[in-house]
PDB file of C-alpha atoms in Angstrom:
ATOM      1  CA  UNK O   4      86.286 -10.754 -74.264  1.00 33.00           C
ATOM      2  CA  UNK O   5      86.374  -7.008 -74.816  1.00 34.00           C
ATOM      3  CA  UNK O   6      83.351  -4.792 -75.290  1.00 33.00           C
ATOM      4  CA  UNK O   7      84.359  -4.315 -78.916  1.00 34.00           C
ATOM      5  CA  UNK O   8      83.576  -7.977 -79.649  1.00 35.00           C
ATOM      6  CA  UNK O   9      79.974  -7.709 -78.530  1.00 35.00           C
ATOM      7  CA  UNK O  10      78.561  -6.907 -81.991  1.00 36.00           C
ATOM      8  CA  UNK O  11      77.742 -10.557 -82.750  1.00 37.00           C
ATOM      9  CA  UNK O  12      74.140 -11.492 -81.896  1.00 36.00           C
ATOM     10  CA  UNK O  13      74.865 -13.683 -78.881  1.00 41.00           C
ATOM     11  CA  UNK O  14      78.487 -12.952 -77.990  1.00 42.00           C
ATOM     12  CA  UNK O  15      77.795 -10.908 -74.872  1.00 45.00           C
ATOM     13  CA  UNK O  16      75.248 -13.312 -73.444  1.00 48.00           C
ATOM     14  CA  UNK O  17      77.117 -16.551 -74.029  1.00 48.00           C
ATOM     15  CA  UNK O  18      80.392 -15.759 -72.264  1.00 42.00           C
ATOM     16  CA  UNK O  19      81.018 -17.438 -68.925  1.00 48.00           C
ATOM     17  CA  UNK O  20      80.409 -14.284 -66.907  1.00 52.00           C
ATOM     18  CA  UNK O  21      78.491 -11.725 -69.024  1.00 53.00           C
ATOM     19  CA  UNK O  22      78.196  -9.369 -66.019  1.00 55.00           C
ATOM     20  CA  UNK O  23      81.949  -8.761 -66.324  1.00 60.00           C
ATOM     21  CA  UNK O  24      81.212  -6.879 -69.557  1.00 64.00           C
ATOM     22  CA  UNK O  25      79.159  -4.247 -67.707  1.00 71.00           C
ATOM     23  CA  UNK O  26      81.297  -1.580 -65.978  1.00 72.00           C
ATOM     24  CA  UNK O  27      80.444  -0.140 -62.594  1.00 75.00           C
ATOM     25  CA  UNK O  28      77.937   2.705 -62.425  1.00 73.00           C
ATOM     26  CA  UNK O  29      80.807   4.766 -61.044  1.00 75.00           C
ATOM     27  CA  UNK O  30      81.881   5.232 -64.660  1.00 83.00           C
ATOM     28  CA  UNK O  31      78.483   6.216 -66.030  1.00 85.00           C
ATOM     29  CA  UNK O  32      79.518   6.878 -69.640  1.00 87.00           C
ATOM     30  CA  UNK O  33      81.300   3.532 -69.928  1.00 88.00           C
ATOM     31  CA  UNK O  34      78.313   1.770 -68.336  1.00 88.00           C
ATOM     32  CA  UNK O  35      75.806   3.300 -70.756  1.00 89.00           C
ATOM     33  CA  UNK O  36      78.041   2.523 -73.747  1.00 88.00           C
ATOM     34  CA  UNK O  37      78.408  -1.085 -72.604  1.00 88.00           C
ATOM     35  CA  UNK O  38      74.713  -1.786 -71.977  1.00 88.00           C
ATOM     36  CA  UNK O  39      73.718  -0.234 -75.306  1.00 87.00           C
ATOM     37  CA  UNK O  40      76.004  -2.744 -77.033  1.00 86.00           C
ATOM     38  CA  UNK O  41      74.457  -5.739 -75.321  1.00 86.00           C
ATOM     39  CA  UNK O  42      72.320  -7.610 -77.874  1.00 85.00           C
ATOM     40  CA  UNK O  43      68.552  -7.806 -77.610  1.00 86.00           C
ATOM     41  CA  UNK O  44      66.865 -11.182 -77.272  1.00 88.00           C
ATOM     42  CA  UNK O  45      64.453 -12.544 -79.836  1.00 89.00           C
ATOM     43  CA  UNK O  46      60.994 -13.469 -78.586  1.00 89.00           C
ATOM     44  CA  UNK O  47      61.890 -17.164 -78.790  1.00 91.00           C
ATOM     45  CA  UNK O  48      65.106 -16.661 -76.781  1.00 91.00           C
ATOM     46  CA  UNK O  49      63.286 -14.557 -74.211  1.00 91.00           C
ATOM     47  CA  UNK O  50      60.528 -17.138 -73.773  1.00 91.00           C
ATOM     48  CA  UNK O  51      63.023 -19.999 -73.450  1.00 92.00           C
ATOM     49  CA  UNK O  52      65.100 -18.180 -70.808  1.00 92.00           C
ATOM     50  CA  UNK O  53      62.024 -17.083 -68.864  1.00 92.00           C
ATOM     51  CA  UNK O  54      60.711 -20.645 -68.741  1.00 92.00           C
ATOM     52  CA  UNK O  55      64.086 -21.905 -67.532  1.00 91.00           C
ATOM     53  CA  UNK O  56      63.993 -19.366 -64.733  1.00 91.00           C
ATOM     54  CA  UNK O  57      60.398 -20.154 -63.714  1.00 89.00           C
ATOM     55  CA  UNK O  58      60.711 -23.924 -63.867  1.00 89.00           C
ATOM     56  CA  UNK O  59      64.337 -24.488 -62.804  1.00 89.00           C
ATOM     57  CA  UNK O  60      65.272 -21.245 -61.001  1.00 89.00           C
ATOM     58  CA  UNK O  61      68.138 -20.962 -63.505  1.00 88.00           C
ATOM     59  CA  UNK O  62      70.051 -17.869 -62.354  1.00 88.00           C
ATOM     60  CA  UNK O  63      72.062 -17.743 -65.563  1.00 88.00           C
ATOM     61  CA  UNK O  64      68.841 -17.495 -67.576  1.00 89.00           C
ATOM     62  CA  UNK O  65      67.520 -14.747 -65.283  1.00 89.00           C
ATOM     63  CA  UNK O  66      70.823 -12.879 -65.630  1.00 89.00           C
ATOM     64  CA  UNK O  67      70.609 -12.924 -69.413  1.00 90.00           C
ATOM     65  CA  UNK O  68      67.074 -11.550 -69.259  1.00 92.00           C
ATOM     66  CA  UNK O  69      68.238  -8.708 -67.028  1.00 92.00           C
ATOM     67  CA  UNK O  70      71.321  -7.933 -69.132  1.00 91.00           C
ATOM     68  CA  UNK O  71      69.380  -7.686 -72.370  1.00 90.00           C
ATOM     69  CA  UNK O  72      67.058  -5.067 -70.841  1.00 92.00           C
ATOM     70  CA  UNK O  73      69.590  -2.834 -69.056  1.00 93.00           C
ATOM     71  CA  UNK O  74      69.406  -0.350 -71.934  1.00 92.00           C
ATOM     72  CA  UNK O  75      65.676   0.020 -71.245  1.00 93.00           C
ATOM     73  CA  UNK O  76      66.439   1.157 -67.690  1.00 94.00           C
ATOM     74  CA  UNK O  77      68.951   3.726 -68.980  1.00 93.00           C
ATOM     75  CA  UNK O  78      66.371   5.068 -71.432  1.00 92.00           C
ATOM     76  CA  UNK O  79      63.577   5.318 -68.844  1.00 92.00           C
ATOM     77  CA  UNK O  80      65.838   6.880 -66.197  1.00 91.00           C
ATOM     78  CA  UNK O  81      66.719   9.772 -68.541  1.00 89.00           C
ATOM     79  CA  UNK O  82      63.130  10.994 -68.276  1.00 85.00           C
ATOM     80  CA  UNK O  83      63.634  11.743 -64.573  1.00 83.00           C
ATOM     81  CA  UNK O  84      66.868  13.748 -64.725  1.00 82.00           C
ATOM     82  CA  UNK O  85      65.020  17.010 -64.034  1.00 70.00           C
ATOM     83  CA  UNK O  86      64.485  16.130 -60.375  1.00 68.00           C
ATOM     84  CA  UNK O  87      68.030  16.826 -59.233  1.00 70.00           C
ATOM     85  CA  UNK O  88      68.950  13.208 -58.516  1.00 80.00           C
ATOM     86  CA  UNK O  89      72.123  11.519 -59.816  1.00 86.00           C
ATOM     87  CA  UNK O  90      71.598   9.621 -63.053  1.00 89.00           C
ATOM     88  CA  UNK O  91      73.557   6.667 -61.694  1.00 90.00           C
ATOM     89  CA  UNK O  92      71.224   6.392 -58.705  1.00 91.00           C
ATOM     90  CA  UNK O  93      68.163   6.503 -60.942  1.00 93.00           C
ATOM     91  CA  UNK O  94      69.609   3.728 -63.101  1.00 93.00           C
ATOM     92  CA  UNK O  95      70.441   1.656 -60.022  1.00 92.00           C
ATOM     93  CA  UNK O  96      66.879   1.952 -58.717  1.00 94.00           C
ATOM     94  CA  UNK O  97      65.514   1.132 -62.158  1.00 94.00           C
ATOM     95  CA  UNK O  98      67.709  -1.971 -62.290  1.00 93.00           C
ATOM     96  CA  UNK O  99      66.151  -3.120 -59.019  1.00 94.00           C
ATOM     97  CA  UNK O 100      62.733  -2.768 -60.638  1.00 94.00           C
ATOM     98  CA  UNK O 101      63.946  -4.704 -63.693  1.00 94.00           C
ATOM     99  CA  UNK O 102      65.140  -7.590 -61.520  1.00 93.00           C
ATOM    100  CA  UNK O 103      61.781  -7.673 -59.720  1.00 93.00           C
ATOM    101  CA  UNK O 104      60.062  -7.802 -63.108  1.00 92.00           C
ATOM    102  CA  UNK O 105      62.224 -10.712 -64.290  1.00 92.00           C
ATOM    103  CA  UNK O 106      61.496 -12.570 -61.051  1.00 91.00           C
ATOM    104  CA  UNK O 107      57.735 -12.289 -61.593  1.00 90.00           C
ATOM    105  CA  UNK O 108      57.588 -12.469 -65.404  1.00 90.00           C
ATOM    106  CA  UNK O 109      55.362 -15.164 -66.920  1.00 88.00           C
ATOM    107  CA  UNK O 110      56.267 -15.745 -70.604  1.00 87.00           C
ATOM    108  CA  UNK O 111      53.043 -17.646 -71.217  1.00 85.00           C
ATOM    109  CA  UNK O 112      50.877 -14.553 -70.724  1.00 85.00           C
ATOM    110  CA  UNK O 113      51.619 -13.369 -74.269  1.00 81.00           C
ATOM    111  CA  UNK O 114      53.391 -10.153 -73.181  1.00 85.00           C
ATOM    112  CA  UNK O 115      57.000  -9.267 -73.931  1.00 89.00           C
ATOM    113  CA  UNK O 116      59.262  -8.607 -70.961  1.00 91.00           C
ATOM    114  CA  UNK O 117      59.981  -5.066 -72.176  1.00 89.00           C
ATOM    115  CA  UNK O 118      56.311  -4.113 -71.683  1.00 89.00           C
ATOM    116  CA  UNK O 119      55.995  -5.914 -68.344  1.00 89.00           C
ATOM    117  CA  UNK O 120      59.230  -4.507 -66.957  1.00 91.00           C
ATOM    118  CA  UNK O 121      58.304  -0.863 -67.652  1.00 91.00           C
ATOM    119  CA  UNK O 122      55.870  -0.847 -64.728  1.00 89.00           C
ATOM    120  CA  UNK O 123      58.403  -2.225 -62.258  1.00 92.00           C
ATOM    121  CA  UNK O 124      61.239   0.031 -63.461  1.00 93.00           C
ATOM    122  CA  UNK O 125      59.144   3.182 -63.182  1.00 90.00           C
ATOM    123  CA  UNK O 126      57.682   2.094 -59.839  1.00 88.00           C
ATOM    124  CA  UNK O 127      61.150   1.815 -58.271  1.00 91.00           C
ATOM    125  CA  UNK O 128      62.291   5.132 -59.729  1.00 90.00           C
ATOM    126  CA  UNK O 129      59.109   6.835 -58.529  1.00 85.00           C
ATOM    127  CA  UNK O 130      59.634   5.431 -55.033  1.00 84.00           C
ATOM    128  CA  UNK O 131      63.192   6.735 -55.003  1.00 86.00           C
ATOM    129  CA  UNK O 132      62.053  10.210 -56.086  1.00 80.00           C
ATOM    130  CA  UNK O 133      59.316  10.235 -53.435  1.00 73.00           C
ATOM    131  CA  UNK O 134      61.838   9.408 -50.710  1.00 78.00           C
ATOM    132  CA  UNK O 135      64.223  12.146 -51.829  1.00 76.00           C
ATOM    133  CA  UNK O 136      61.778  14.787 -53.086  1.00 60.00           C
ATOM    134  CA  UNK O 137      61.749  16.914 -49.955  1.00 56.00           C
ATOM    135  CA  UNK O 138      65.538  16.867 -49.573  1.00 52.00           C
ATOM    136  CA  UNK O 139      66.094  17.746 -53.221  1.00 50.00           C
ATOM    137  CA  UNK O 140      63.665  20.652 -53.180  1.00 55.00           C
ATOM    138  CA  UNK O 141      65.058  22.140 -49.954  1.00 55.00           C
ATOM    139  CA  UNK O 142      68.836  21.997 -50.407  1.00 55.00           C
ATOM    140  CA  UNK O 143      70.827  21.007 -53.480  1.00 57.00           C
ATOM    141  CA  UNK O 144      74.127  22.896 -53.121  1.00 65.00           C
ATOM    142  CA  UNK O 145      76.656  23.198 -50.298  1.00 66.00           C
ATOM    143  CA  UNK O 146      75.692  26.834 -49.676  1.00 69.00           C
ATOM    144  CA  UNK O 147      72.005  25.953 -49.569  1.00 68.00           C
ATOM    145  CA  UNK O 148      72.620  23.109 -47.140  1.00 66.00           C
ATOM    146  CA  UNK O 149      74.548  25.472 -44.849  1.00 71.00           C
ATOM    147  CA  UNK O 150      71.714  27.975 -45.079  1.00 76.00           C
ATOM    148  CA  UNK O 151      69.141  25.261 -44.450  1.00 69.00           C
ATOM    149  CA  UNK O 152      70.800  23.996 -41.273  1.00 65.00           C
ATOM    150  CA  UNK O 153      71.358  27.471 -39.825  1.00 75.00           C
ATOM    151  CA  UNK O 154      68.331  29.477 -40.881  1.00 76.00           C
ATOM    152  CA  UNK O 155      65.877  27.835 -38.483  1.00 66.00           C
ATOM    153  CA  UNK O 156      68.019  28.466 -35.382  1.00 68.00           C
ATOM    154  CA  UNK O 157      68.876  31.995 -36.501  1.00 77.00           C
ATOM    155  CA  UNK O 158      65.201  32.818 -36.996  1.00 72.00           C
ATOM    156  CA  UNK O 159      64.501  31.663 -33.456  1.00 67.00           C
ATOM    157  CA  UNK O 160      67.286  33.856 -32.087  1.00 71.00           C
ATOM    158  CA  UNK O 161      66.016  36.861 -34.017  1.00 67.00           C
ATOM    159  CA  UNK O 162      62.510  36.319 -32.684  1.00 62.00           C
ATOM    160  CA  UNK O 163      63.734  36.182 -29.115  1.00 62.00           C
ATOM    161  CA  UNK O 164      65.395  39.550 -29.644  1.00 60.00           C
ATOM    162  CA  UNK O 165      62.266  41.022 -31.232  1.00 55.00           C
ATOM    163  CA  UNK O 166      59.413  42.780 -29.442  1.00 50.00           C
ATOM    164  CA  UNK O 167      56.690  40.637 -27.859  1.00 47.00           C
ATOM    165  CA  UNK O 168      54.210  41.813 -30.495  1.00 43.00           C
ATOM    166  CA  UNK O 169      56.360  40.376 -33.259  1.00 51.00           C
ATOM    167  CA  UNK O 170      56.802  36.909 -31.775  1.00 46.00           C
ATOM    168  CA  UNK O 171      53.980  35.450 -33.844  1.00 49.00           C
ATOM    169  CA  UNK O 172      55.493  36.564 -37.158  1.00 54.00           C
ATOM    170  CA  UNK O 173      56.387  33.625 -39.392  1.00 57.00           C
ATOM    171  CA  UNK O 174      58.389  35.582 -41.981  1.00 68.00           C
ATOM    172  CA  UNK O 175      61.585  37.576 -41.674  1.00 75.00           C
ATOM    173  CA  UNK O 176      61.702  41.349 -42.023  1.00 80.00           C
ATOM    174  CA  UNK O 177      64.079  43.016 -44.472  1.00 83.00           C
ATOM    175  CA  UNK O 178      66.441  43.858 -41.596  1.00 84.00           C
ATOM    176  CA  UNK O 179      66.447  40.251 -40.407  1.00 82.00           C
ATOM    177  CA  UNK O 180      67.049  38.962 -43.933  1.00 85.00           C
ATOM    178  CA  UNK O 181      70.062  41.247 -44.249  1.00 86.00           C
ATOM    179  CA  UNK O 182      71.339  40.084 -40.855  1.00 83.00           C
ATOM    180  CA  UNK O 183      71.076  36.384 -41.809  1.00 83.00           C
ATOM    181  CA  UNK O 184      72.688  36.984 -45.210  1.00 84.00           C
ATOM    182  CA  UNK O 185      75.567  38.866 -43.593  1.00 84.00           C
ATOM    183  CA  UNK O 186      76.108  36.242 -40.892  1.00 82.00           C
ATOM    184  CA  UNK O 187      76.098  33.266 -43.302  1.00 80.00           C
ATOM    185  CA  UNK O 188      77.792  35.159 -46.170  1.00 80.00           C
ATOM    186  CA  UNK O 189      75.093  34.430 -48.751  1.00 82.00           C
ATOM    187  CA  UNK O 190      72.910  36.629 -50.928  1.00 84.00           C
ATOM    188  CA  UNK O 191      69.702  37.975 -49.420  1.00 84.00           C
ATOM    189  CA  UNK O 192      67.804  36.457 -52.380  1.00 85.00           C
ATOM    190  CA  UNK O 193      69.020  33.012 -51.276  1.00 83.00           C
ATOM    191  CA  UNK O 194      67.755  33.654 -47.755  1.00 83.00           C
ATOM    192  CA  UNK O 195      64.322  34.626 -49.088  1.00 83.00           C
ATOM    193  CA  UNK O 196      64.187  31.547 -51.336  1.00 78.00           C
ATOM    194  CA  UNK O 197      65.224  29.155 -48.576  1.00 79.00           C
ATOM    195  CA  UNK O 198      62.751  30.636 -46.106  1.00 78.00           C
ATOM    196  CA  UNK O 199      59.990  30.176 -48.690  1.00 74.00           C
ATOM    197  CA  UNK O 200      60.981  26.540 -49.160  1.00 66.00           C
ATOM    198  CA  UNK O 201      61.109  25.877 -45.432  1.00 65.00           C
ATOM    199  CA  UNK O 202      57.762  27.519 -44.756  1.00 64.00           C
ATOM    200  CA  UNK O 203      56.018  25.750 -47.641  1.00 56.00           C
ATOM    201  CA  UNK O 204      54.299  22.439 -47.146  1.00 51.00           C
ATOM    202  CA  UNK O 205      55.173  19.224 -48.869  1.00 53.00           C
ATOM    203  CA  UNK O 206      53.525  18.545 -52.200  1.00 55.00           C
ATOM    204  CA  UNK O 207      51.693  15.232 -52.373  1.00 56.00           C
ATOM    205  CA  UNK O 208      53.080  13.342 -55.359  1.00 57.00           C
ATOM    206  CA  UNK O 209      50.678  10.423 -54.970  1.00 59.00           C
ATOM    207  CA  UNK O 210      47.051  10.959 -56.093  1.00 58.00           C
ATOM    208  CA  UNK O 211      44.441  11.493 -53.396  1.00 53.00           C
ATOM    209  CA  UNK O 212      40.698  10.900 -53.296  1.00 52.00           C
ATOM    210  CA  UNK O 213      38.458  13.951 -53.439  1.00 49.00           C
ATOM    211  CA  UNK O 214      34.656  13.698 -53.414  1.00 45.00           C
ATOM    212  CA  UNK O 215      34.843  10.108 -54.523  1.00 46.00           C
ATOM    213  CA  UNK O 216      36.934  10.903 -57.601  1.00 47.00           C
ATOM    214  CA  UNK O 217      40.644  10.414 -58.107  1.00 49.00           C
ATOM    215  CA  UNK O 218      42.430  13.747 -58.360  1.00 52.00           C
ATOM    216  CA  UNK O 219      45.536  14.468 -60.356  1.00 53.00           C
ATOM    217  CA  UNK O 220      48.922  14.699 -58.650  1.00 58.00           C
ATOM    218  CA  UNK O 221      52.521  15.297 -59.830  1.00 59.00           C
ATOM    219  CA  UNK O 222      53.214  11.554 -59.927  1.00 58.00           C
ATOM    220  CA  UNK O 223      50.830  11.357 -62.903  1.00 57.00           C
ATOM    221  CA  UNK O 224      53.070  13.533 -65.030  1.00 55.00           C
ATOM    222  CA  UNK O 225      56.558  12.767 -63.744  1.00 59.00           C
ATOM    223  CA  UNK O 226      57.347  11.459 -67.212  1.00 60.00           C
ATOM    224  CA  UNK O 227      55.802  11.845 -70.628  1.00 57.00           C
ATOM    225  CA  UNK O 228      54.824   8.266 -71.442  1.00 60.00           C
ATOM    226  CA  UNK O 229      54.244   9.117 -75.084  1.00 60.00           C
ATOM    227  CA  UNK O 230      57.998   9.705 -75.448  1.00 60.00           C
ATOM    228  CA  UNK O 231      59.053   6.387 -73.969  1.00 61.00           C
ATOM    229  CA  UNK O 232      61.017   4.383 -76.538  1.00 62.00           C
ATOM    230  CA  UNK O 233      58.728   1.380 -76.260  1.00 63.00           C
ATOM    231  CA  UNK O 234      55.628   3.541 -76.801  1.00 67.00           C
ATOM    232  CA  UNK O 235      57.235   5.131 -79.883  1.00 65.00           C
ATOM    233  CA  UNK O 236      58.135   1.691 -81.247  1.00 66.00           C
ATOM    234  CA  UNK O 237      54.641   0.362 -80.572  1.00 69.00           C
ATOM    235  CA  UNK O 238      53.030   3.374 -82.273  1.00 70.00           C
ATOM    236  CA  UNK O 239      55.275   2.940 -85.307  1.00 68.00           C
ATOM    237  CA  UNK O 240      54.467  -0.754 -85.413  1.00 69.00           C
ATOM    238  CA  UNK O 241      50.724  -0.034 -85.377  1.00 72.00           C
ATOM    239  CA  UNK O 242      51.145   2.467 -88.206  1.00 71.00           C
ATOM    240  CA  UNK O 243      53.062  -0.068 -90.293  1.00 65.00           C
ATOM    241  CA  UNK O 244      50.460  -2.777 -89.672  1.00 65.00           C
ATOM    242  CA  UNK O 245      47.686  -0.369 -90.600  1.00 67.00           C
ATOM    243  CA  UNK O 246      49.306   0.389 -93.964  1.00 74.00           C
ATOM    244  CA  UNK O 247      51.801  -2.115 -95.333  1.00 78.00           C
ATOM    245  CA  UNK O 248      50.473  -4.954 -93.180  1.00 77.00           C
ATOM    246  CA  UNK O 249      46.848  -4.490 -94.282  1.00 82.00           C
ATOM    247  CA  UNK O 250      47.890  -4.165 -97.936  1.00 83.00           C
ATOM    248  CA  UNK O 251      49.892  -7.393 -97.767  1.00 84.00           C
ATOM    249  CA  UNK O 252      47.058  -9.226 -96.010  1.00 84.00           C
ATOM    250  CA  UNK O 253      44.576  -8.093 -98.688  1.00 86.00           C
ATOM    251  CA  UNK O 254      46.882  -9.484-101.370  1.00 87.00           C
ATOM    252  CA  UNK O 255      46.359 -12.984 -99.927  1.00 89.00           C
ATOM    253  CA  UNK O 256      42.624 -12.871-100.764  1.00 91.00           C
ATOM    254  CA  UNK O 257      40.852 -13.739-103.992  1.00 92.00           C
ATOM    255  CA  UNK O 258      39.160 -10.897-105.881  1.00 91.00           C
ATOM    256  CA  UNK O 259      35.661 -11.488-104.475  1.00 92.00           C
ATOM    257  CA  UNK O 260      36.798 -11.873-100.853  1.00 92.00           C
ATOM    258  CA  UNK O 261      38.959  -8.771-101.123  1.00 90.00           C
ATOM    259  CA  UNK O 262      36.104  -6.659-102.459  1.00 89.00           C
ATOM    260  CA  UNK O 263      33.768  -7.849 -99.718  1.00 90.00           C
ATOM    261  CA  UNK O 264      36.307  -6.943 -97.011  1.00 88.00           C
ATOM    262  CA  UNK O 265      37.031  -3.544 -98.561  1.00 86.00           C
ATOM    263  CA  UNK O 266      33.323  -2.726 -98.886  1.00 85.00           C
ATOM    264  CA  UNK O 267      32.477  -3.922 -95.382  1.00 84.00           C
ATOM    265  CA  UNK O 268      35.495  -2.657 -93.420  1.00 81.00           C
ATOM    266  CA  UNK O 269      37.717  -0.262 -95.350  1.00 78.00           C
ATOM    267  CA  UNK O 270      35.478   1.972 -97.453  1.00 76.00           C
ATOM    268  CA  UNK O 271      34.214   5.267 -96.025  1.00 61.00           C
ATOM    269  CA  UNK O 272      31.954   7.489 -98.108  1.00 59.00           C
ATOM    270  CA  UNK O 273      31.913  11.284 -98.039  1.00 56.00           C
ATOM    271  CA  UNK O 274      28.940  11.244 -95.682  1.00 56.00           C
ATOM    272  CA  UNK O 275      30.894   9.143 -93.178  1.00 53.00           C
ATOM    273  CA  UNK O 276      29.012   5.919 -93.826  1.00 58.00           C
ATOM    274  CA  UNK O 277      30.631   2.643 -94.858  1.00 66.00           C
ATOM    275  CA  UNK O 278      30.480   0.677 -98.082  1.00 76.00           C
ATOM    276  CA  UNK O 279      27.900  -1.846 -99.276  1.00 84.00           C
ATOM    277  CA  UNK O 280      25.723  -3.937 -96.957  1.00 86.00           C
ATOM    278  CA  UNK O 281      25.556  -7.735 -96.880  1.00 88.00           C
ATOM    279  CA  UNK O 282      22.291  -7.665 -98.826  1.00 89.00           C
ATOM    280  CA  UNK O 283      23.647  -5.299-101.475  1.00 88.00           C
ATOM    281  CA  UNK O 284      26.704  -7.517-102.009  1.00 90.00           C
ATOM    282  CA  UNK O 285      24.492 -10.617-102.034  1.00 91.00           C
ATOM    283  CA  UNK O 286      22.342  -9.130-104.782  1.00 91.00           C
ATOM    284  CA  UNK O 287      25.419  -8.240-106.849  1.00 90.00           C
ATOM    285  CA  UNK O 288      26.974 -11.712-106.631  1.00 91.00           C
ATOM    286  CA  UNK O 289      23.665 -13.596-106.821  1.00 92.00           C
ATOM    287  CA  UNK O 290      24.065 -15.400-103.503  1.00 92.00           C
ATOM    288  CA  UNK O 291      22.452 -15.137-100.072  1.00 93.00           C
ATOM    289  CA  UNK O 292      23.465 -12.561 -97.465  1.00 90.00           C
ATOM    290  CA  UNK O 293      24.518 -15.460 -95.199  1.00 92.00           C
ATOM    291  CA  UNK O 294      26.930 -16.675 -97.878  1.00 93.00           C
ATOM    292  CA  UNK O 295      28.479 -13.198 -98.105  1.00 91.00           C
ATOM    293  CA  UNK O 296      28.860 -13.212 -94.307  1.00 91.00           C
ATOM    294  CA  UNK O 297      30.605 -16.609 -94.436  1.00 93.00           C
ATOM    295  CA  UNK O 298      33.006 -15.380 -97.115  1.00 93.00           C
ATOM    296  CA  UNK O 299      33.703 -12.284 -95.008  1.00 91.00           C
ATOM    297  CA  UNK O 300      34.451 -14.354 -91.873  1.00 92.00           C
ATOM    298  CA  UNK O 301      36.804 -16.654 -93.789  1.00 93.00           C
ATOM    299  CA  UNK O 302      38.569 -13.688 -95.403  1.00 91.00           C
ATOM    300  CA  UNK O 303      39.066 -11.920 -92.059  1.00 90.00           C
ATOM    301  CA  UNK O 304      40.490 -15.104 -90.536  1.00 91.00           C
ATOM    302  CA  UNK O 305      42.952 -15.403 -93.420  1.00 90.00           C
ATOM    303  CA  UNK O 306      43.945 -11.748 -93.060  1.00 88.00           C
ATOM    304  CA  UNK O 307      44.558 -12.087 -89.305  1.00 87.00           C
ATOM    305  CA  UNK O 308      46.912 -14.980 -89.993  1.00 88.00           C
ATOM    306  CA  UNK O 309      48.750 -12.957 -92.651  1.00 84.00           C
ATOM    307  CA  UNK O 310      49.054  -9.980 -90.295  1.00 80.00           C
ATOM    308  CA  UNK O 311      50.453 -12.188 -87.530  1.00 81.00           C
ATOM    309  CA  UNK O 312      53.097 -13.503 -89.910  1.00 79.00           C
ATOM    310  CA  UNK O 313      53.885  -9.972 -91.101  1.00 74.00           C
ATOM    311  CA  UNK O 314      54.311  -8.721 -87.537  1.00 65.00           C
TER     312      UNK O 314
END
């Protein structure tokens, strides 16, 4: 089956070997195109596959869960491209996190795999960045690597040639910078930048404890979570439920129940206060306040059911 035939809802996940449809990460563009064409699972399909994996250790079911979420890893990994690491490596680490999430996922907890997997995907990518942070910040090009490996020994040689009074200097003089740049055939600005990097301490990406309170660290803002696709989708879904969903749920109520709900929960006066109280509504309808409360409880229960069906 070719990638072009993967537009049907279950085509890609019902072939004998669906992994054959995903190219190697060596061809990154083809890989991303392929995983974006893999169909998403419905909640019922996801729950069924997850239960097969948990109860029967069905590897085929686990594979389908992983395949349907590969596009999520691609999306999350894009948020970390500014750290100088290959996109393919970030995706590969994220895929490891996705597989760990599938292994531990419990479909009976009422959470979709996409939400559960985000933690594991980001955790693996963060770990990869932490392991490579120092290397990335020190040397990223061939010229910088050459400068990195030679600058330390050249500084030592220059110090040995310097006067005894200068032996405790940690920085290079202008003459020494020119000498290093001439010897290694690089710009003096590159020598200054590399020396600054080498003399600087590592930055702690993980948060530390300070005076009993957790302090902020770069790991907290490696990615803007508000821009994550799942967060955007969730925010849009909440907005829809708060408008169209509420309106549709109100339509399921009789006139009296609807007015009670609107007065008790939806009306806000100019002074910031709500609508009518239980006693005020009771007086208007000629019943007890307890009866109004019972009508309100029944109406809210009916609305919750309508909202669940709408969602």
